[in-house]
CSV table of C-alpha atoms in Angstrom, one decimal:
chain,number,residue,atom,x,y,z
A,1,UNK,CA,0.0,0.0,0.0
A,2,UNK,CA,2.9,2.6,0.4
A,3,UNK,CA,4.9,1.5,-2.5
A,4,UNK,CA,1.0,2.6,-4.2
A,5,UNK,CA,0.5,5.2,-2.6
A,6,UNK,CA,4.4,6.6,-3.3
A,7,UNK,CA,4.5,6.0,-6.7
A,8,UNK,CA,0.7,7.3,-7.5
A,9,UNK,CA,-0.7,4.0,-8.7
A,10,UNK,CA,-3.3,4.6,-5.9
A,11,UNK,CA,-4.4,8.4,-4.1
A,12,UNK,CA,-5.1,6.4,-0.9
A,13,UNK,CA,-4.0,3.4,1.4
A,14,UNK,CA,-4.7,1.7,4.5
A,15,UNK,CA,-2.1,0.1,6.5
A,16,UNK,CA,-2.1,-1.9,9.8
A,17,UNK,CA,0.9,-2.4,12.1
A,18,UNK,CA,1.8,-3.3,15.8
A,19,UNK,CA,1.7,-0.3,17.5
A,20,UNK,CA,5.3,-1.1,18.4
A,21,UNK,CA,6.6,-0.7,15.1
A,22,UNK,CA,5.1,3.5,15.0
A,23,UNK,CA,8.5,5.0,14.4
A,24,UNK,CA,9.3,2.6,11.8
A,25,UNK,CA,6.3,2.9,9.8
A,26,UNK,CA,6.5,7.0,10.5
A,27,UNK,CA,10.0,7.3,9.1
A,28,UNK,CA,8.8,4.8,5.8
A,29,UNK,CA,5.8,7.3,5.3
A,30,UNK,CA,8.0,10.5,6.2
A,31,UNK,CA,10.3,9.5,3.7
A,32,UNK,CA,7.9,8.9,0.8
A,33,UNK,CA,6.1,11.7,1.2
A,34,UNK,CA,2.9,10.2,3.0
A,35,UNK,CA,0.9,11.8,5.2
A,36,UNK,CA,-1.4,9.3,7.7
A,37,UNK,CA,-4.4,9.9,9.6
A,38,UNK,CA,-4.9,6.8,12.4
A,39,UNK,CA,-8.3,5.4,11.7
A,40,UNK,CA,-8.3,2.8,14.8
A,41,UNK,CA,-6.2,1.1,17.1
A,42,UNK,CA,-7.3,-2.3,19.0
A,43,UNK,CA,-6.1,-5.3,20.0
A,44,UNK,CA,-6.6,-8.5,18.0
A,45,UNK,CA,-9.4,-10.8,20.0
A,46,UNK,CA,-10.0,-14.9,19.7
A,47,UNK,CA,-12.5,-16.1,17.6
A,48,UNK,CA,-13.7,-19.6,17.9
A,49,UNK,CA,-16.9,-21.2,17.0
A,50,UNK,CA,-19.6,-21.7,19.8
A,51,UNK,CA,-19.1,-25.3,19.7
A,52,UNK,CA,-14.9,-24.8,20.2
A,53,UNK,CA,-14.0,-27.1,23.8
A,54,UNK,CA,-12.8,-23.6,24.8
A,55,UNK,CA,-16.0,-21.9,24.2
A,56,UNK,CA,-17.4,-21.3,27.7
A,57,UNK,CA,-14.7,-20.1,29.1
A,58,UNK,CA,-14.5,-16.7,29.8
A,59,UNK,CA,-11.0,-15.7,29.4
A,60,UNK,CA,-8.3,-18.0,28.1
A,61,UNK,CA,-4.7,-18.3,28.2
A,62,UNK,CA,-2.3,-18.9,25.4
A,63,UNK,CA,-1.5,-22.6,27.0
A,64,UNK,CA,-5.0,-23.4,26.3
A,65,UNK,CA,-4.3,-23.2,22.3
A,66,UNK,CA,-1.7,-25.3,22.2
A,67,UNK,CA,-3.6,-28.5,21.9
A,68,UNK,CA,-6.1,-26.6,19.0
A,69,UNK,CA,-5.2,-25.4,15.1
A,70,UNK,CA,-4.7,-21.5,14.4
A,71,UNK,CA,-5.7,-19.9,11.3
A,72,UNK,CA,-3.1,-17.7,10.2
A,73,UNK,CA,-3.6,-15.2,7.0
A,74,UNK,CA,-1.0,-16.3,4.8
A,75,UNK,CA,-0.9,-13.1,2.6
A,76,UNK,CA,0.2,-10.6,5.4
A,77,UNK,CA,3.6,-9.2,4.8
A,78,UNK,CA,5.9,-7.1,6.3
A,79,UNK,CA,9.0,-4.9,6.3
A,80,UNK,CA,12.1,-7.6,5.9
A,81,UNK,CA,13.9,-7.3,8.8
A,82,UNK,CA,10.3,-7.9,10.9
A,83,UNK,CA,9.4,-10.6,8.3
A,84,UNK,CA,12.6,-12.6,9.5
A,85,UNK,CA,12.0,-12.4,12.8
A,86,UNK,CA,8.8,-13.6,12.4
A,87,UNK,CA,9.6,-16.5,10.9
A,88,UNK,CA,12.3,-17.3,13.4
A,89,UNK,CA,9.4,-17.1,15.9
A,90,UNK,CA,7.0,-19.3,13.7
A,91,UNK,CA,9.8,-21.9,13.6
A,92,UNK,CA,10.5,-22.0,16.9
A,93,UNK,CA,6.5,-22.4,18.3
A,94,UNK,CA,5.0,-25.7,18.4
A,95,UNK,CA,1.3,-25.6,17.6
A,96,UNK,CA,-0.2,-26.6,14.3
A,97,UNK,CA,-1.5,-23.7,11.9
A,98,UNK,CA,-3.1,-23.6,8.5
A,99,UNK,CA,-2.6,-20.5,6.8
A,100,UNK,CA,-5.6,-19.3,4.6
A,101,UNK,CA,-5.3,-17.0,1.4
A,102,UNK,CA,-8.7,-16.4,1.1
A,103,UNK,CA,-10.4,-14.2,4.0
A,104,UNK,CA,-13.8,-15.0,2.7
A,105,UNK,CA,-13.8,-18.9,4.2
A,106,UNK,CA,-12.2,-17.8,7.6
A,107,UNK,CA,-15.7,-17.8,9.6
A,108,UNK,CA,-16.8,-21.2,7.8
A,109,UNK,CA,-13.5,-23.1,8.4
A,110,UNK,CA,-14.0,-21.8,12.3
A,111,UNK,CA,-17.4,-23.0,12.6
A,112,UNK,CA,-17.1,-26.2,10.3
A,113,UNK,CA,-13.8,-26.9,12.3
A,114,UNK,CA,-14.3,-26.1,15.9
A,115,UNK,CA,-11.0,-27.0,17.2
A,116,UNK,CA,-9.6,-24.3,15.5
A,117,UNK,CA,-9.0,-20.2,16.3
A,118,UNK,CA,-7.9,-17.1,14.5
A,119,UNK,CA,-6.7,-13.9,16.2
A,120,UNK,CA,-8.2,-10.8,14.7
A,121,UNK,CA,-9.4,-7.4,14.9
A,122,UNK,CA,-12.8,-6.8,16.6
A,123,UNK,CA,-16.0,-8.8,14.4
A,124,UNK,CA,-19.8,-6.9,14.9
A,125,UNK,CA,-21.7,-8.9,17.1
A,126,UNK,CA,-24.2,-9.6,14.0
A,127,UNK,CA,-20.9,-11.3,12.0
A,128,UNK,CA,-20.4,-13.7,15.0
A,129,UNK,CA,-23.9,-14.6,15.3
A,130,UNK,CA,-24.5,-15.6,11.5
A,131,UNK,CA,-21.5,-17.9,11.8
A,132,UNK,CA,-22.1,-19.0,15.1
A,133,UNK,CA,-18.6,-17.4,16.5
A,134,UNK,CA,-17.8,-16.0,19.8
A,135,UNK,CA,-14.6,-14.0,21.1
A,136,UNK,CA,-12.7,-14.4,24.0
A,137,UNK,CA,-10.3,-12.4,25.5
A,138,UNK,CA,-7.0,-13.5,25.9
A,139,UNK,CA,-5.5,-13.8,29.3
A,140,UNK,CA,-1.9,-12.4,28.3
A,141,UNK,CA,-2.1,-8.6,27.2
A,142,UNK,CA,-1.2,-8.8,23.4
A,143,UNK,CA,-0.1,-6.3,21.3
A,144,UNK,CA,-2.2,-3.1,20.0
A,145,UNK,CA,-2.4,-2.7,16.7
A,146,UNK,CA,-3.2,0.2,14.7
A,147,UNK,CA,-5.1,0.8,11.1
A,148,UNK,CA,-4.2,4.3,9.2
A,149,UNK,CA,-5.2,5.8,6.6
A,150,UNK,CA,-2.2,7.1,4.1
A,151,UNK,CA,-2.1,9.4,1.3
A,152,UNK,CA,0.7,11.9,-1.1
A,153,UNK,CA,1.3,15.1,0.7
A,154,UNK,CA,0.3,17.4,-1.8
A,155,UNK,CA,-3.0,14.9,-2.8
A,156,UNK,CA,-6.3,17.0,-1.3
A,157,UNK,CA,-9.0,14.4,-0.5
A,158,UNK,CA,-11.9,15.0,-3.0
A,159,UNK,CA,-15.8,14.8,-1.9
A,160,UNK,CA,-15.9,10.7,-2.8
A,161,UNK,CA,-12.3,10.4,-0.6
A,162,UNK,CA,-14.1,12.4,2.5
A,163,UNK,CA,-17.3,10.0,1.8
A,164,UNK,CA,-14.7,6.8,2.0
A,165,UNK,CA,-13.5,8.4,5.6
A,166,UNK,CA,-16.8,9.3,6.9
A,167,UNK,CA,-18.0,5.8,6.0
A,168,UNK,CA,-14.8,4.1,7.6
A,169,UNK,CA,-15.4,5.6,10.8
A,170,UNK,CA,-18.9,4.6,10.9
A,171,UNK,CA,-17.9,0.8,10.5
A,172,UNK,CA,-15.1,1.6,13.3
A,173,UNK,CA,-17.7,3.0,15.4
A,174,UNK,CA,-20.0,-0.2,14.6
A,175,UNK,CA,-16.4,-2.9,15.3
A,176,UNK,CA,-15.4,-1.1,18.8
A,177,UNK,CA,-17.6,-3.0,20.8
A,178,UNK,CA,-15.1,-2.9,23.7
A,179,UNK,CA,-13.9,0.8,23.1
């Protein structure tokens, strides 16, 4: 989305990082020429199907997974040098993981497959109930991530791009359940 954004194949981009990562990001958009607007930050959530063994209980610790399948997103990138550390990690953990490349199946693999979880960004309540999902808080204090919006410096956001925003926040507004 920044390589886009930079070389004006697109007028606007979302990104989403760890918060952790802020200056990083900042410098990369500093030194393209981007200017960012933070849209949202949260913290990714469990999701597992109502009839998931882990289901009713009410908070759950990472030692809880480890005898369950996570749903990764397999087309999630990042910078290099994170990339390889992240893969270091990935190497190093010993739980099982299927990484999906198409978002569309992740509710249906959870509920069709209820030994299985996927971390993610908060899901409207209306979402969850259609595919028979809850969330659960996890008992560790993970990571908060952040979504922002990115654009050229010198690119003025037109009546449709101000539309786009409006509409953005009204979806954040209907996703912060726990805000």
């Amino acid at each position: 989305a920044i390589g886009s954004v930079a070389s004006c194949d697109c007028n606007l981009g979302i990104i989403r990082y760890e918060a952790d990562f802020d200056q990083y990001f900042l410098n990369v958009l500093e030194g393209n020429g981007i200017l960012h607007r933070v849209l949202w930050e949260f913290k990714y959530e469990l999701i597992i199907s109502k009839n998931h063994p882990l289901a009713q209980k009410e908070v759950i610790r990472r030692e809880d997974l480890s005898e369950y399948t996570e749903l990764l997103h397999g087309d999630v990138s990042m910078p290099f040098e994170f990339d390889d550390a992240m893969r270091i990690q990935t190497h190093t953990e010993r739980h099982r993981k299927i990484y999906l490349y198409e978002r569309g199946s992740q509710f249906d693999l959870l509920r069709r497959v209820p030994t299985t979880y996927i971390w993610g960004s908060p899901v409207p309540d209306e979402i969850l109930e259609r595919h028979e999902l809850v969330r659960r808080p996890c008992g560790e204090d993970g990571p908060t991530y952040k979504d922002v919006l990115i654009y050229l410096k010198d690119y003025k956001l037109g009546e449709v791009d101000k539309a786009f925003v409006a509409e953005l926040a009204r979806v954040k507004e209907v996703m912060s359940w726990r805000e």
